[in-house]
PDB file of C-alpha atoms in Angstrom:
ATOM      1  CA  GLN F   1      13.383   2.199 -22.918  1.00 89.00           C
ATOM      2  CA  VAL F   2      15.303   2.668 -19.672  1.00 96.00           C
ATOM      3  CA  GLN F   3      18.086   0.128 -19.395  1.00 97.00           C
ATOM      4  CA  LEU F   4      20.605  -0.394 -16.611  1.00 98.00           C
ATOM      5  CA  VAL F   5      23.260  -3.083 -16.870  1.00 98.00           C
ATOM      6  CA  GLU F   6      25.507  -3.840 -13.901  1.00 98.00           C
ATOM      7  CA  SER F   7      28.844  -5.594 -14.149  1.00 98.00           C
ATOM      8  CA  GLY F   8      32.021  -6.167 -12.174  1.00 98.00           C
ATOM      9  CA  GLY F   9      30.836  -8.440  -9.406  1.00 98.00           C
ATOM     10  CA  GLY F  10      32.583 -11.592  -8.346  1.00 98.00           C
ATOM     11  CA  LEU F  11      34.219 -13.500  -5.522  1.00 98.00           C
ATOM     12  CA  VAL F  12      36.722 -11.609  -3.398  1.00 98.00           C
ATOM     13  CA  GLN F  13      38.516 -12.231  -0.107  1.00 98.00           C
ATOM     14  CA  PRO F  14      37.833 -10.110   2.975  1.00 98.00           C
ATOM     15  CA  GLY F  15      39.875  -6.940   2.740  1.00 98.00           C
ATOM     16  CA  GLY F  16      39.851  -7.034  -1.037  1.00 98.00           C
ATOM     17  CA  SER F  17      38.409  -4.618  -3.573  1.00 98.00           C
ATOM     18  CA  LEU F  18      35.968  -4.627  -6.466  1.00 98.00           C
ATOM     19  CA  ARG F  19      34.749  -1.964  -8.847  1.00 98.00           C
ATOM     20  CA  LEU F  20      31.168  -2.234 -10.043  1.00 98.00           C
ATOM     21  CA  SER F  21      29.915  -0.535 -13.187  1.00 98.00           C
ATOM     22  CA  CYS F  22      26.442   0.331 -14.423  1.00 98.00           C
ATOM     23  CA  ALA F  23      25.844   1.178 -18.075  1.00 98.00           C
ATOM     24  CA  ALA F  24      22.773   3.357 -18.532  1.00 98.00           C
ATOM     25  CA  SER F  25      20.660   4.099 -21.586  1.00 98.00           C
ATOM     26  CA  GLY F  26      17.172   5.199 -22.555  1.00 97.00           C
ATOM     27  CA  PHE F  27      17.059   8.364 -20.473  1.00 96.00           C
ATOM     28  CA  THR F  28      19.021  11.545 -19.881  1.00 96.00           C
ATOM     29  CA  PHE F  29      21.632  10.109 -17.575  1.00 97.00           C
ATOM     30  CA  SER F  30      23.387  13.417 -16.951  1.00 97.00           C
ATOM     31  CA  SER F  31      20.237  14.942 -15.448  1.00 96.00           C
ATOM     32  CA  SER F  32      19.428  11.963 -13.230  1.00 97.00           C
ATOM     33  CA  ASN F  33      20.366  11.233  -9.663  1.00 97.00           C
ATOM     34  CA  MET F  34      21.580   7.654  -9.326  1.00 98.00           C
ATOM     35  CA  ARG F  35      21.740   5.097  -6.542  1.00 98.00           C
ATOM     36  CA  TRP F  36      23.337   1.793  -5.719  1.00 98.00           C
ATOM     37  CA  TYR F  37      21.311  -0.714  -3.714  1.00 98.00           C
ATOM     38  CA  ARG F  38      22.152  -4.172  -2.489  1.00 98.00           C
ATOM     39  CA  GLN F  39      20.155  -7.168  -1.361  1.00 98.00           C
ATOM     40  CA  ALA F  40      21.601  -9.991   0.702  1.00 97.00           C
ATOM     41  CA  PRO F  41      19.938 -13.420   0.902  1.00 92.00           C
ATOM     42  CA  GLY F  42      16.869 -13.272   3.118  1.00 94.00           C
ATOM     43  CA  LYS F  43      17.204  -9.538   3.673  1.00 96.00           C
ATOM     44  CA  GLU F  44      15.458  -6.436   2.415  1.00 97.00           C
ATOM     45  CA  ARG F  45      17.003  -4.406  -0.378  1.00 97.00           C
ATOM     46  CA  GLU F  46      18.919  -1.483   1.103  1.00 97.00           C
ATOM     47  CA  LEU F  47      20.328   1.778  -0.190  1.00 98.00           C
ATOM     48  CA  VAL F  48      24.127   1.755  -0.330  1.00 98.00           C
ATOM     49  CA  ALA F  49      25.020   5.054  -1.975  1.00 98.00           C
ATOM     50  CA  PHE F  50      23.529   8.071  -3.721  1.00 98.00           C
ATOM     51  CA  ILE F  51      25.044  10.480  -6.208  1.00 98.00           C
ATOM     52  CA  SER F  52      23.549  13.658  -7.617  1.00 98.00           C
ATOM     53  CA  SER F  53      23.235  14.216 -11.348  1.00 97.00           C
ATOM     54  CA  ALA F  54      26.471  16.162 -11.756  1.00 96.00           C
ATOM     55  CA  GLY F  55      28.316  14.078  -9.186  1.00 97.00           C
ATOM     56  CA  GLY F  56      28.768  16.902  -6.724  1.00 96.00           C
ATOM     57  CA  ASN F  57      26.823  15.356  -3.870  1.00 98.00           C
ATOM     58  CA  THR F  58      27.181  11.853  -2.485  1.00 98.00           C
ATOM     59  CA  VAL F  59      25.564  10.040   0.420  1.00 98.00           C
ATOM     60  CA  TYR F  60      26.546   6.657   1.854  1.00 98.00           C
ATOM     61  CA  ALA F  61      25.043   4.143   4.194  1.00 98.00           C
ATOM     62  CA  ASP F  62      26.841   4.165   7.535  1.00 98.00           C
ATOM     63  CA  SER F  63      27.907   0.574   7.006  1.00 98.00           C
ATOM     64  CA  VAL F  64      29.979   1.427   3.916  1.00 98.00           C
ATOM     65  CA  LYS F  65      31.103   4.994   4.558  1.00 98.00           C
ATOM     66  CA  GLY F  66      34.861   5.308   4.254  1.00 98.00           C
ATOM     67  CA  ARG F  67      35.137   2.065   2.293  1.00 98.00           C
ATOM     68  CA  PHE F  68      32.930   2.592  -0.777  1.00 98.00           C
ATOM     69  CA  THR F  69      33.017   5.423  -3.299  1.00 98.00           C
ATOM     70  CA  ILE F  70      30.224   6.169  -5.762  1.00 98.00           C
ATOM     71  CA  SER F  71      31.123   8.054  -8.924  1.00 98.00           C
ATOM     72  CA  ARG F  72      29.859   8.656 -12.430  1.00 98.00           C
ATOM     73  CA  ASP F  73      31.018   9.567 -15.912  1.00 98.00           C
ATOM     74  CA  ASN F  74      28.229  11.476 -17.612  1.00 98.00           C
ATOM     75  CA  HIS F  75      30.042  11.440 -20.944  1.00 98.00           C
ATOM     76  CA  LYS F  76      29.985   7.627 -20.869  1.00 98.00           C
ATOM     77  CA  ASN F  77      26.561   7.266 -19.215  1.00 98.00           C
ATOM     78  CA  ALA F  78      28.226   5.142 -16.582  1.00 98.00           C
ATOM     79  CA  LEU F  79      27.836   4.780 -12.834  1.00 98.00           C
ATOM     80  CA  TYR F  80      30.506   3.190 -10.648  1.00 98.00           C
ATOM     81  CA  LEU F  81      30.908   1.827  -7.152  1.00 98.00           C
ATOM     82  CA  GLN F  82      34.457   1.346  -5.907  1.00 98.00           C
ATOM     83  CA  MET F  83      34.404  -1.060  -2.977  1.00 98.00           C
ATOM     84  CA  ASN F  84      37.475  -1.370  -0.764  1.00 98.00           C
ATOM     85  CA  SER F  85      38.169  -3.216   2.485  1.00 98.00           C
ATOM     86  CA  LEU F  86      35.353  -5.610   1.716  1.00 98.00           C
ATOM     87  CA  LYS F  87      33.732  -7.568   4.525  1.00 98.00           C
ATOM     88  CA  PRO F  88      31.671 -10.763   4.459  1.00 98.00           C
ATOM     89  CA  GLU F  89      28.598  -8.709   5.367  1.00 97.00           C
ATOM     90  CA  ASP F  90      28.970  -6.876   2.041  1.00 98.00           C
ATOM     91  CA  THR F  91      27.949 -10.076   0.267  1.00 98.00           C
ATOM     92  CA  ALA F  92      24.832  -9.283  -1.767  1.00 98.00           C
ATOM     93  CA  VAL F  93      23.441  -8.680  -5.212  1.00 98.00           C
ATOM     94  CA  TYR F  94      24.183  -5.076  -6.122  1.00 98.00           C
ATOM     95  CA  TYR F  95      21.787  -3.036  -8.261  1.00 98.00           C
ATOM     96  CA  CYS F  96      21.963   0.399  -9.814  1.00 98.00           C
ATOM     97  CA  ASN F  97      18.761   2.391  -9.724  1.00 98.00           C
ATOM     98  CA  VAL F  98      17.139   5.485 -11.154  1.00 98.00           C
ATOM     99  CA  LEU F  99      13.843   7.127 -10.255  1.00 95.00           C
ATOM    100  CA  ARG F 100      12.029   8.499 -13.297  1.00 92.00           C
ATOM    101  CA  GLY F 101       8.675  10.046 -12.486  1.00 89.00           C
ATOM    102  CA  PRO F 102       6.594   7.452 -10.642  1.00 93.00           C
ATOM    103  CA  ASN F 103       8.799   4.523 -11.666  1.00 94.00           C
ATOM    104  CA  MET F 104      11.860   2.905 -10.163  1.00 96.00           C
ATOM    105  CA  TYR F 105      14.156   1.274 -12.705  1.00 98.00           C
ATOM    106  CA  TRP F 106      16.618  -1.483 -11.872  1.00 97.00           C
ATOM    107  CA  GLY F 107      19.312  -3.412 -13.613  1.00 97.00           C
ATOM    108  CA  GLN F 108      19.622  -7.179 -13.457  1.00 97.00           C
ATOM    109  CA  GLY F 109      22.075  -6.983 -10.568  1.00 98.00           C
ATOM    110  CA  THR F 110      25.598  -8.262 -10.113  1.00 98.00           C
ATOM    111  CA  GLN F 111      26.616 -10.725  -7.406  1.00 98.00           C
ATOM    112  CA  VAL F 112      29.329  -9.764  -4.930  1.00 98.00           C
ATOM    113  CA  THR F 113      30.570 -12.508  -2.638  1.00 98.00           C
ATOM    114  CA  VAL F 114      33.125 -11.748   0.076  1.00 98.00           C
ATOM    115  CA  SER F 115      34.494 -14.944   1.539  1.00 97.00           C
ATOM    116  CA  SER F 116      37.688 -16.722   2.501  1.00 94.00           C
TER     117      SER F 116
END
């Protein structure tokens, strides 16, 4: 029922920008807090950003604060991550996530590669 579909990843040079999108369905998106996670090769999945259901509250990992912006459009059931000033250490598969009761739901992920 719950479906999350990420898009927008790709190859970008250091200092460049990407905008990731997550299309959500199968639940009441507008009442759900949402998160972006990322997982780099050989590393544990880590929380990148959080946004409250109405978009009024956001929290960022220290490593991305000031460079990334999480946002949402509840009319479109869409979650976004604007990534600026990208660094090689941002290279990872990025996932959107929602917690519904006891379950964590994930999309398929979208690859972001930052390299010269």
